[in-house]
Rosetta silent file (secondary structure, phi, psi, omega in degrees, C-alpha in Angstrom):
SEQUENCE: MDELKVVEGYMPFKGYKTWYRIVGENDLGRLPLLTIHGGPGNTHWYLRSLDELARKYHRQVIYYDQIGCGYSKAPSNPDMWSAELFEEELHELRRHLGLEHVHLLGQSWGGMLELQYATHRPSGVASMVVASSPADMDLWLAEAIRLRSYLPREMEQALAQADVDGDYDRPEVKAASAEYYRRHVAAVPEDERPEKWRKPFADPVGDEVYHTMQGMSEFVVTGKLSHWSVVGKLGDICIPTLVTSGTADECTPLIAKQIADGIPGAEWALLEGTHMVHLERPEEYNATIEEFMERHE
SCORE:     score description
SCORE:     0.000 S_00000001
   1 L     0.000  128.848 -178.787  -11.481    7.378  -24.771 S_00000001
   2 L   -65.602  139.121  177.118   -8.030    6.493  -26.075 S_00000001
   3 L   -78.036  135.281  176.725   -6.662    3.190  -24.886 S_00000001
   4 L   -77.690  146.967  172.900   -3.487    3.424  -22.873 S_00000001
   5 L   -69.792  130.075  179.378   -0.474    1.421  -23.899 S_00000001
   6 E  -129.119  127.492  175.856   -0.059   -1.481  -21.456 S_00000001
   7 E  -120.554  128.003  178.100    2.951   -3.796  -21.261 S_00000001
   8 E  -120.297  150.443 -179.214    2.930   -6.776  -18.894 S_00000001
   9 E  -168.112 -174.028 -179.198    5.745   -9.161  -18.071 S_00000001
  10 E  -131.035  146.146  172.039    7.625  -11.145  -15.476 S_00000001
  11 E  -112.619  128.270  173.818   10.922  -10.751  -13.676 S_00000001
  12 E   -61.714  134.097 -179.642   12.726  -13.902  -12.451 S_00000001
  13 E  -155.021  118.783  174.580   13.007  -13.739   -8.664 S_00000001
  14 L    56.154   34.275 -179.096   14.065  -16.350   -6.120 S_00000001
  15 L    84.061   -1.143  178.561   13.209  -19.204   -8.462 S_00000001
  16 E  -122.468 -159.449 -177.566    9.737  -17.758   -9.120 S_00000001
  17 E  -138.160  131.091  174.506    8.442  -14.817  -11.180 S_00000001
  18 E   -96.034  122.547 -178.018    7.376  -11.307  -10.189 S_00000001
  19 E   -86.339  140.912  176.625    4.617   -9.964  -12.440 S_00000001
  20 E  -136.696  161.234 -178.574    4.576   -6.303  -13.492 S_00000001
  21 E  -139.330  123.274 -179.176    2.338   -3.976  -15.510 S_00000001
  22 E  -111.226  121.574 -174.340    3.541   -0.799  -17.240 S_00000001
  23 E  -114.381  127.564  175.020    0.818    1.683  -18.190 S_00000001
  24 L    76.994 -173.965  179.568    1.256    4.572  -20.614 S_00000001
  25 L  -137.593  152.600 -179.320    4.362    6.373  -21.741 S_00000001
  26 L   -82.791  130.389  172.019    6.257    9.355  -20.372 S_00000001
  27 L  -117.588  166.648  169.371    5.913   12.680  -22.153 S_00000001
  28 L    57.172   30.910  176.663    7.346   16.098  -21.403 S_00000001
  29 L    74.409   11.701 -179.689   10.351   14.754  -19.525 S_00000001
  30 L   -71.523  147.625  175.505    8.267   13.131  -16.808 S_00000001
  31 L   -92.427  151.941  178.639    9.722   10.267  -14.801 S_00000001
  32 L   -69.823  156.518  175.015    7.778    7.026  -14.290 S_00000001
  33 E  -109.277  119.935  176.232    5.933    6.288  -11.058 S_00000001
  34 E   -98.598  121.839 -176.768    6.577    2.865   -9.533 S_00000001
  35 E  -100.915  149.270 -177.884    3.779    1.832   -7.164 S_00000001
  36 E  -128.697  114.100 -173.857    4.056   -0.575   -4.212 S_00000001
  37 L   -77.467  165.940 -177.091    0.859   -2.236   -3.035 S_00000001
  38 L   -93.982 -157.315 -177.564   -0.193   -2.902    0.520 S_00000001
  39 L   133.288  -98.956  -12.285   -1.327   -5.835    2.551 S_00000001
  40 L   -55.862  147.612  177.397    1.056   -7.449    3.108 S_00000001
  41 L   105.116   -1.705  175.583   -0.473   -9.955    0.720 S_00000001
  42 L   -78.676 -165.723  176.055   -2.715   -7.684   -1.334 S_00000001
  43 L  -135.228 -178.514 -176.395   -2.219   -7.073   -5.075 S_00000001
  44 L   -74.841  -14.835 -165.597   -1.868   -4.082   -7.392 S_00000001
  45 H   -55.279  -44.181 -173.816   -5.535   -3.996   -8.434 S_00000001
  46 H   -72.814   -6.823  175.397   -6.818   -1.463   -5.905 S_00000001
  47 H   -93.434   -2.207 -172.767   -4.112    1.007   -6.987 S_00000001
  48 H   -67.019   -8.099  172.202   -5.267    1.060  -10.615 S_00000001
  49 H   -62.417  -18.813  177.815   -7.038    4.379  -10.114 S_00000001
  50 H   -74.001   -8.531  172.888   -3.512    5.747  -10.650 S_00000001
  51 H   -52.612  -31.216 -176.296   -3.842    4.736  -14.331 S_00000001
  52 H   -65.978  -20.028  173.034   -5.346    8.187  -14.794 S_00000001
  53 H   -62.336  -37.112  177.905   -1.912    9.717  -14.173 S_00000001
  54 H   -71.804  -38.770 -177.009   -0.890    8.091  -17.440 S_00000001
  55 H   -74.098  -46.631 -172.588   -4.044    9.180  -19.235 S_00000001
  56 H   -86.790  -38.192 -173.440   -4.344   12.753  -17.968 S_00000001
  57 H  -111.643    1.510  178.166   -0.737   13.734  -17.233 S_00000001
  58 L    57.213   43.644  175.566    1.137   11.409  -19.616 S_00000001
  59 L  -113.248  125.657  178.792    3.146    9.892  -16.786 S_00000001
  60 L   -65.728  134.758  179.099    4.008    6.198  -17.011 S_00000001
  61 E  -120.059  131.194 -176.277    2.716    4.182  -14.043 S_00000001
  62 E  -119.237  130.954  177.052    4.223    0.834  -13.107 S_00000001
  63 E  -119.089  158.777  168.321    2.587   -1.763  -10.884 S_00000001
  64 E  -152.824  154.933  172.190    3.691   -5.159   -9.658 S_00000001
  65 L   -96.914  124.122 -179.941    2.351   -7.945   -7.495 S_00000001
  66 L   -62.377  151.330 -173.633    4.778   -8.785   -4.712 S_00000001
  67 L   -55.102  134.230 -176.506    6.026  -12.357   -4.748 S_00000001
  68 L    90.160   -6.588 -175.075    3.408  -14.792   -3.465 S_00000001
  69 L  -117.746  141.603  172.133    0.619  -12.308   -4.267 S_00000001
  70 L    55.657 -124.322 -178.416   -1.772  -12.090   -7.197 S_00000001
  71 L   -78.660   -9.151  179.445   -0.113  -12.898  -10.516 S_00000001
  72 L   -91.257   71.835 -170.381    3.306  -13.420   -8.854 S_00000001
  73 L   -66.104  140.107  173.611    2.542  -17.009   -8.016 S_00000001
  74 L  -154.851  153.355  179.442    4.561  -18.936   -5.459 S_00000001
  75 L   -73.991  166.403  174.549    3.773  -21.954   -3.292 S_00000001
  76 L   -55.406  129.077 -178.798    2.937  -21.762    0.376 S_00000001
  77 L  -164.576   73.428 -175.849    6.131  -20.911    2.257 S_00000001
  78 L   -55.437  -30.996 -179.201    5.655  -18.936    5.492 S_00000001
  79 L   -66.696  -22.014 -174.380    9.380  -18.986    6.226 S_00000001
  80 L   -78.619  -34.172 -170.380   10.056  -17.075    3.007 S_00000001
  81 L   -74.153  125.988  179.060    7.930  -13.995    3.609 S_00000001
  82 L  -161.145  158.650  176.284    9.811  -11.102    5.232 S_00000001
  83 H   -60.641  -35.694 -179.395   10.284   -7.355    4.914 S_00000001
  84 H   -66.423  -39.640  177.665   13.840   -8.013    3.728 S_00000001
  85 H   -60.426  -48.328 -176.262   12.602  -10.303    0.931 S_00000001
  86 H   -70.446  -29.175  174.068   10.139   -7.719   -0.367 S_00000001
  87 H   -68.843  -41.362  176.923   12.731   -4.947   -0.182 S_00000001
  88 H   -61.343  -39.702  178.862   15.138   -7.070   -2.230 S_00000001
  89 H   -62.736  -42.849  176.994   12.365   -7.655   -4.767 S_00000001
  90 H   -59.983  -45.649  178.409   11.766   -3.901   -5.081 S_00000001
  91 H   -59.511  -45.914 -177.479   15.491   -3.322   -5.614 S_00000001
  92 H   -68.481  -34.307 -179.642   15.667   -6.070   -8.259 S_00000001
  93 H   -67.125  -41.107  175.489   12.562   -4.835  -10.084 S_00000001
  94 H   -58.175  -44.768 -179.910   14.064   -1.368  -10.482 S_00000001
  95 H   -64.265  -45.471 -176.626   17.215   -2.950  -11.883 S_00000001
  96 H   -61.840  -39.806 -177.400   15.291   -5.322  -14.158 S_00000001
  97 H   -91.194    0.286  178.238   13.147   -2.542  -15.648 S_00000001
  98 L    67.952   35.156 -177.902   16.019   -0.054  -15.896 S_00000001
  99 L   -87.590   71.315 -178.005   14.339    2.431  -13.564 S_00000001
 100 L   -70.346  -31.928  177.122   17.445    4.478  -12.836 S_00000001
 101 L  -131.002  124.244 -167.773   15.374    7.605  -12.146 S_00000001
 102 E  -158.856  154.499  166.017   11.893    7.116  -10.777 S_00000001
 103 E   -97.837  152.030  177.414    9.205    8.312   -8.400 S_00000001
 104 E  -121.083  145.318  169.013    7.843    5.849   -5.814 S_00000001
 105 E  -136.366  120.598  176.471    4.413    5.498   -4.235 S_00000001
 106 E  -118.020  129.641 -178.477    3.805    2.969   -1.484 S_00000001
 107 E  -109.056  129.312  178.000    0.343    2.504    0.010 S_00000001
 108 L    58.207 -118.724  175.502   -0.158    1.120    3.539 S_00000001
 109 H   -56.177  -34.778  178.038    2.283   -1.815    3.865 S_00000001
 110 H   -60.148  -35.019  176.128    3.739   -0.646    0.551 S_00000001
 111 H   -71.158  -34.000  174.522    4.646    2.649    2.221 S_00000001
 112 H   -61.667  -46.401  178.736    6.292    0.795    5.096 S_00000001
 113 H   -61.919  -41.299  178.390    8.389   -1.115    2.587 S_00000001
 114 H   -62.649  -42.943  178.662    9.179    2.124    0.771 S_00000001
 115 H   -63.721  -44.158  178.422   10.278    3.788    4.023 S_00000001
 116 H   -60.012  -44.436  177.791   12.513    0.848    4.906 S_00000001
 117 H   -60.260  -42.980 -177.339   14.008    0.974    1.409 S_00000001
 118 H   -65.690  -29.815  179.346   14.535    4.753    1.681 S_00000001
 119 L   -67.699  -15.188  179.570   16.525    4.392    4.913 S_00000001
 120 L   -96.497   14.378  171.480   19.116    2.469    2.876 S_00000001
 121 L    55.661   54.884  177.226   19.745    5.512    0.654 S_00000001
 122 L   -66.664  148.192  178.842   18.785    4.130   -2.791 S_00000001
 123 L   -88.028  155.995  170.195   19.997    6.204   -5.725 S_00000001
 124 L    79.404   11.481  177.246   17.802    7.703   -8.424 S_00000001
 125 E   -94.291  108.670 -175.187   14.573    8.182   -6.439 S_00000001
 126 E   -70.307  -38.283  177.097   13.318   11.643   -7.398 S_00000001
 127 E  -164.108  167.388  174.629   10.521   11.648   -4.823 S_00000001
 128 E  -143.079  145.695  174.661    8.260    9.329   -2.907 S_00000001
 129 E  -108.173  121.828  176.762    4.637    9.325   -1.792 S_00000001
 130 E  -101.782  105.083 -168.797    3.958    7.555    1.501 S_00000001
 131 E  -102.929  104.519  173.634    0.241    6.798    1.270 S_00000001
 132 L    57.301   50.017 -174.493   -1.574    5.977    4.521 S_00000001
 133 L  -124.901  151.672  172.780    1.376    4.139    6.057 S_00000001
 134 L   -95.553  157.655  168.428    2.945    3.883    9.513 S_00000001
 135 L  -101.308   -4.528 -175.402    6.595    4.240   10.449 S_00000001
 136 E  -150.883  118.771 -175.899    6.004    2.284   13.649 S_00000001
 137 H   -70.030  -28.201  178.702    3.776   -0.771   14.097 S_00000001
 138 H   -66.138  -41.098  176.929    3.315   -0.233   17.833 S_00000001
 139 H   -66.886  -41.715  177.775    1.784    3.192   17.179 S_00000001
 140 H   -56.356  -46.767 -178.643   -0.336    1.742   14.357 S_00000001
 141 H   -64.583  -44.286  179.823   -1.672   -0.933   16.684 S_00000001
 142 H   -61.397  -40.213  179.724   -2.406    1.525   19.494 S_00000001
 143 H   -71.145  -36.101  177.098   -4.329    3.773   17.112 S_00000001
 144 H   -62.695  -42.569  178.969   -6.287    0.850   15.646 S_00000001
 145 H   -66.598  -36.783  175.833   -7.372   -0.174   19.129 S_00000001
 146 H   -63.818  -45.316  178.229   -8.339    3.438   19.883 S_00000001
 147 H   -62.939  -38.727  178.154  -10.445    3.630   16.722 S_00000001
 148 H   -59.658  -32.733 -176.913  -12.045    0.290   17.588 S_00000001
 149 L   -67.287  -15.312  178.745  -13.122    1.777   20.925 S_00000001
 150 L   -87.803   -6.367  174.105  -15.443    4.193   19.085 S_00000001
 151 L   -69.432  160.458  170.638  -17.513    1.328   17.663 S_00000001
 152 L   -51.261  144.163 -170.102  -20.736    0.356   19.465 S_00000001
 153 H   -54.413  -40.981 -177.707  -19.749   -1.444   22.640 S_00000001
 154 H   -67.037  -31.532  177.678  -20.986   -4.866   21.528 S_00000001
 155 H   -71.669  -44.629  177.200  -18.962   -4.581   18.301 S_00000001
 156 H   -57.577  -44.378 -178.782  -15.806   -3.565   20.130 S_00000001
 157 H   -65.764  -37.846  179.038  -16.228   -6.498   22.510 S_00000001
 158 H   -63.008  -43.436  179.864  -16.817   -8.948   19.653 S_00000001
 159 H   -67.943  -41.397  179.506  -13.595   -7.908   17.913 S_00000001
 160 H   -64.459  -40.342 -179.972  -11.586   -7.983   21.135 S_00000001
 161 H   -66.084  -38.266  179.342  -12.918  -11.444   21.995 S_00000001
 162 H   -62.164  -36.666  178.547  -12.035  -12.777   18.543 S_00000001
 163 H   -69.590  -19.163  176.785   -8.443  -11.701   19.038 S_00000001
 164 H   -85.541  -47.326 -173.361   -8.424  -13.739   22.255 S_00000001
 165 H   -99.870   -8.330  175.218  -10.094  -16.950   21.061 S_00000001
 166 L    78.317    7.589 -179.575   -9.205  -16.797   17.364 S_00000001
 167 L   -96.225   95.339 -178.455  -12.763  -17.290   16.148 S_00000001
 168 L   -95.949    4.539 -176.165  -13.202  -14.648   13.444 S_00000001
 169 L   -96.599   -5.904  177.459  -16.081  -16.476   11.740 S_00000001
 170 L   -62.974  140.323 -178.134  -18.828  -15.623   14.241 S_00000001
 171 H   -54.146  -39.680 -177.628  -21.515  -13.437   12.592 S_00000001
 172 H   -69.519  -29.448  176.912  -21.130  -10.700   15.204 S_00000001
 173 H   -71.750  -43.514  178.212  -17.363  -10.574   14.600 S_00000001
 174 H   -62.328  -40.101  179.142  -17.828  -10.332   10.840 S_00000001
 175 H   -65.857  -41.634  179.479  -20.420   -7.577   11.285 S_00000001
 176 H   -66.705  -41.648  178.377  -18.139   -5.610   13.625 S_00000001
 177 H   -63.094  -41.886  179.190  -15.168   -6.020   11.311 S_00000001
 178 H   -61.976  -38.326  179.512  -17.249   -4.843    8.341 S_00000001
 179 H   -68.624  -42.209  176.768  -18.288   -1.726   10.276 S_00000001
 180 H   -60.571  -45.628 -179.914  -14.696   -0.919   11.258 S_00000001
 181 H   -62.616  -40.373  179.656  -13.576   -1.367    7.656 S_00000001
 182 H   -63.626  -37.927 -178.236  -16.416    0.835    6.387 S_00000001
 183 H   -74.295  -39.116 -165.217  -15.460    3.618    8.800 S_00000001
 184 H  -125.678  -18.696 -174.956  -11.699    3.531    8.493 S_00000001
 185 H  -106.673  -50.387 -178.359  -10.410    1.243    5.714 S_00000001
 186 L  -154.485  114.378  178.984  -12.715    1.518    2.706 S_00000001
 187 L   -62.580  -30.194  176.131  -16.009    3.384    2.495 S_00000001
 188 L  -114.153  113.769 -179.876  -16.839    1.164   -0.486 S_00000001
 189 L   -59.292  156.901 -175.399  -16.036   -2.548    0.093 S_00000001
 190 H   -56.359  -40.203 -176.023  -13.964   -4.291   -2.544 S_00000001
 191 H   -73.053   -4.434  176.124  -16.888   -6.350   -3.858 S_00000001
 192 H  -109.089   -0.749  179.633  -18.814   -3.128   -4.550 S_00000001
 193 L   -78.245  162.427  171.090  -16.023   -1.295   -6.377 S_00000001
 194 L   -53.379  143.541 -174.748  -15.797   -1.024  -10.170 S_00000001
 195 H   -55.945  -33.066 -176.566  -14.537   -4.319  -11.535 S_00000001
 196 H   -67.625  -13.781 -179.946  -11.332   -2.727  -12.831 S_00000001
 197 H  -109.916   13.138 -176.683  -10.280   -1.985   -9.216 S_00000001
 198 L  -111.890  142.138  172.776  -11.118   -5.432   -7.797 S_00000001
 199 L   -68.301  124.916 -169.462   -8.905   -8.474   -7.358 S_00000001
 200 L   -87.310    4.072 -176.399  -10.516  -10.960   -9.756 S_00000001
 201 L  -154.108  158.105  174.208   -9.636  -14.211   -7.969 S_00000001
 202 L   -67.070  149.989 -173.067   -9.076  -15.785   -4.572 S_00000001
 203 L  -140.074   74.836 -173.641   -5.457  -15.602   -3.429 S_00000001
 204 H   -62.707  -34.320  178.616   -4.710  -18.075   -0.612 S_00000001
 205 H   -71.594  -36.794  173.917   -0.927  -17.589   -0.677 S_00000001
 206 H   -59.851  -40.375  176.158   -1.453  -13.832   -0.544 S_00000001
 207 H   -61.930  -39.663  178.207   -3.639  -14.409    2.520 S_00000001
 208 H   -62.462  -39.555  177.675   -0.811  -16.472    3.999 S_00000001
 209 H   -58.362  -44.888  179.800    1.595  -13.574    3.428 S_00000001
 210 H   -61.227  -49.488 -177.027   -0.733  -11.312    5.437 S_00000001
 211 H   -65.625  -32.833  179.286   -1.124  -13.774    8.297 S_00000001
 212 H   -72.879  -39.154 -175.934    2.628  -14.446    8.383 S_00000001
 213 H   -86.048  -41.851 -174.860    3.629  -10.793    8.330 S_00000001
 214 L  -100.190  -63.886 -174.227    0.754   -9.171   10.255 S_00000001
 215 L   144.148 -150.163 -175.812   -1.352  -11.758   12.090 S_00000001
 216 L   -99.467  -10.833 -179.156   -5.047  -12.602   12.079 S_00000001
 217 E  -155.213  177.051  178.552   -6.555   -9.118   12.409 S_00000001
 218 L   -74.236  -10.738 -168.328   -5.939   -5.378   12.335 S_00000001
 219 L  -111.300   -1.363  172.347   -5.770   -5.267   16.130 S_00000001
 220 E  -137.937  132.889  177.502   -3.018   -7.735   16.953 S_00000001
 221 L  -112.971   95.721 -178.085    0.375   -7.909   15.269 S_00000001
 222 L  -105.719   -4.181 -176.366    1.694  -11.388   15.960 S_00000001
 223 L   -90.126 -161.040 -173.551    3.604  -11.843   12.697 S_00000001
 224 L   -68.996  -14.978  178.131    7.024  -10.832   11.484 S_00000001
 225 L   -89.228    4.050  177.836    6.105   -7.129   11.464 S_00000001
 226 L   -56.866  125.840  179.314    5.578   -7.131   15.227 S_00000001
 227 L    65.410   14.857  175.356    7.386   -4.060   16.656 S_00000001
 228 L   -60.418  137.469  179.604    8.638   -3.100   13.168 S_00000001
 229 E  -160.223  140.942  170.815    9.797    0.531   13.189 S_00000001
 230 L  -123.272   15.290 -175.202   11.903    2.961   11.173 S_00000001
 231 H   -55.112  -43.443 -177.973   11.115    5.990   13.325 S_00000001
 232 H   -68.165  -10.696 -177.703   14.711    6.340   14.492 S_00000001
 233 H  -110.624   -1.506 -176.859   15.900    6.411   10.869 S_00000001
 234 H   -59.453  -36.637 -179.065   13.410    8.872    9.361 S_00000001
 235 H   -65.772  -15.871  179.136   15.840   11.749    9.798 S_00000001
 236 H   -86.680  -10.916 -177.887   18.325    9.956    7.540 S_00000001
 237 L   -77.220  126.223 -177.543   15.932    9.908    4.574 S_00000001
 238 L  -115.511   16.448  177.332   16.918   12.525    2.014 S_00000001
 239 L   -89.567  130.204  174.858   14.279   11.766   -0.650 S_00000001
 240 L   -54.094  128.389 -169.562   11.617   14.473   -1.138 S_00000001
 241 E  -128.700  134.440  169.920    8.539   12.970    0.522 S_00000001
 242 E  -114.967  122.238  173.402    4.797   13.563    0.400 S_00000001
 243 E   -93.921  131.923  174.699    2.700   11.867    3.073 S_00000001
 244 E  -123.600  146.316  176.483   -0.967   11.344    2.150 S_00000001
 245 E  -161.033  169.430 -179.567   -3.796   10.122    4.361 S_00000001
 246 E  -106.710  155.675 -177.614   -7.543   10.365    4.848 S_00000001
 247 L   -64.125  -29.000  178.997   -9.501   12.173    7.539 S_00000001
 248 L  -109.642   15.098 -174.795  -11.157    8.901    8.648 S_00000001
 249 L   -64.198  143.963  169.280   -8.125    6.745    7.786 S_00000001
 250 L   -67.432  -19.312  164.920   -6.884    3.981   10.081 S_00000001
 251 L   -81.543   88.070 -172.423   -3.614    5.771    9.346 S_00000001
 252 L   -69.829  165.517  176.569   -4.637    8.501   11.772 S_00000001
 253 H   -54.612  -33.274  177.564   -3.221   12.045   11.731 S_00000001
 254 H   -62.835  -41.419  179.812   -0.935   11.052   14.618 S_00000001
 255 H   -67.802  -48.189 -178.998    0.569    8.256   12.515 S_00000001
 256 H   -63.393  -41.097 -176.977    0.919   10.394    9.376 S_00000001
 257 H   -66.326  -31.076  178.056    2.370   13.337   11.299 S_00000001
 258 H   -59.022  -38.968  179.154    5.082   11.145   12.818 S_00000001
 259 H   -76.612  -45.620 -178.888    6.440   10.577    9.305 S_00000001
 260 H   -60.124  -36.288  178.121    5.836   14.122    8.062 S_00000001
 261 H   -78.159  -29.374 -172.860    7.715   15.498   11.080 S_00000001
 262 H   -81.233  -31.472 -178.852   10.456   12.880   10.977 S_00000001
 263 L   -91.960  122.657 -177.729   11.606   13.184    7.351 S_00000001
 264 L   -55.504  127.025  175.841   13.372   16.499    6.679 S_00000001
 265 L    76.165    5.033 -177.180   11.283   18.742    4.442 S_00000001
 266 L   -65.078  149.765  175.583    8.419   16.258    4.099 S_00000001
 267 E  -112.092  162.266 -177.460    4.955   17.505    3.113 S_00000001
 268 E  -139.433  127.694  175.367    1.583   16.132    4.168 S_00000001
 269 E  -115.222  116.415  178.855   -1.738   16.127    2.301 S_00000001
 270 E  -104.184  114.070 -176.667   -4.788   15.221    4.394 S_00000001
 271 E  -112.417  156.824 -178.899   -7.797   14.453    2.175 S_00000001
 272 L   -73.174  117.647  179.700  -11.371   13.601    3.077 S_00000001
 273 L   157.131 -169.766 -177.493  -11.717    9.822    3.134 S_00000001
 274 L  -105.665 -159.259  177.739  -10.546    6.532    4.602 S_00000001
 275 L   -59.400  -24.686  179.087   -7.500    4.318    4.105 S_00000001
 276 L  -102.371   37.828 -176.158   -8.579    4.042    0.447 S_00000001
 277 H   -59.890  -27.772  178.744   -8.769    7.808   -0.067 S_00000001
 278 H   -65.390  -28.213  176.310   -6.965    7.412   -3.407 S_00000001
 279 H   -86.385  -29.664 -174.715   -9.999    5.429   -4.648 S_00000001
 280 H   -81.664  -28.955  178.050  -12.585    7.615   -2.948 S_00000001
 281 L  -132.845   61.231 -170.249  -11.274   10.941   -4.286 S_00000001
 282 H   -61.644  -40.501 -177.846   -9.259    9.824   -7.334 S_00000001
 283 H   -66.713  -46.075  179.454   -9.180   13.122   -9.241 S_00000001
 284 H   -65.437  -41.356 -178.764   -8.131   15.169   -6.211 S_00000001
 285 H   -64.007  -49.207 -177.699   -5.673   12.515   -5.091 S_00000001
 286 H   -63.093  -39.136  177.867   -4.037   12.135   -8.487 S_00000001
 287 H   -64.582  -37.616 -179.217   -3.774   15.907   -8.948 S_00000001
 288 H   -64.322  -47.851 -177.246   -2.186   16.241   -5.513 S_00000001
 289 H   -75.476  -30.526  177.814    0.546   13.683   -6.085 S_00000001
 290 H   -65.602  -42.411  179.268    1.147   14.787   -9.692 S_00000001
 291 H   -61.528  -39.800  179.108    1.750   18.375   -8.593 S_00000001
 292 H   -65.655  -45.949 -179.468    4.231   17.115   -5.995 S_00000001
 293 H   -62.756  -38.789 -178.831    6.086   14.906   -8.485 S_00000001
 294 H   -62.429  -30.228  178.913    6.311   17.708  -11.032 S_00000001
 295 L   -77.147   -7.578 -174.671    8.129   19.839   -8.445 S_00000001
 296 L  -129.072   43.722  177.730   10.736   17.121   -7.938 S_00000001
 297 L  -117.647    0.000    0.000   11.836   16.149  -11.443 S_00000001
């Protein structure tokens, strides 16, 4: 198998450095795809199944770790983390890499950031893929609690109690959380995935980003994203949009449909899988988004 060309580097940002990875080269007039990882506080690693777009379709794929996450090291600073900060970083990365014309893909929190960015009418975005993301955190939370209610009663109660007393280390809470994640977040846990799709190191500042932005669990939003919403602005987005989600995704059809209905002309692809459907059905997923991008170049 031919090795893909990979270029890695850093962009100065806020006194720190944002790490990026550019995979492959564009052929046949294709535009690059800039990916935006989720979390908040995750890294690019779990999106690397998109490398195959570069290998199979000769489309350059660009990843980055958001500041404070992964290779984009920064010290602990809860006051710093905000949706506005990460949107500014996205804007600066496009400028730094000269991405005047580009496709975007944001997964989960990355899609939220992408939607927020799109409401500000950025130029040069040929299309965007909103992958398993909400446009409204209140709806996301309500759906997560609904999905939790389908767990065995003792598991549901364990998770609900942990959100009250803050003790997420009890064995029954960990077991219940693992079952919820298996059903709705990732059919294959991160530590069982191929090594190339796994974060290779502990990331305490990235964890801090999650707790600062989201909270302590999937079922309470006590952080800075509490009541975050762009629903009222979806109609202003004029970028061709593909919404993707999984049949068992914590991004339920109700959540995905809110975006697909709200953005004029948006399309929606519902694939069999969980929140990590791009990893669970990589060939089908990559073909789906590639076909969409090719129609919008």
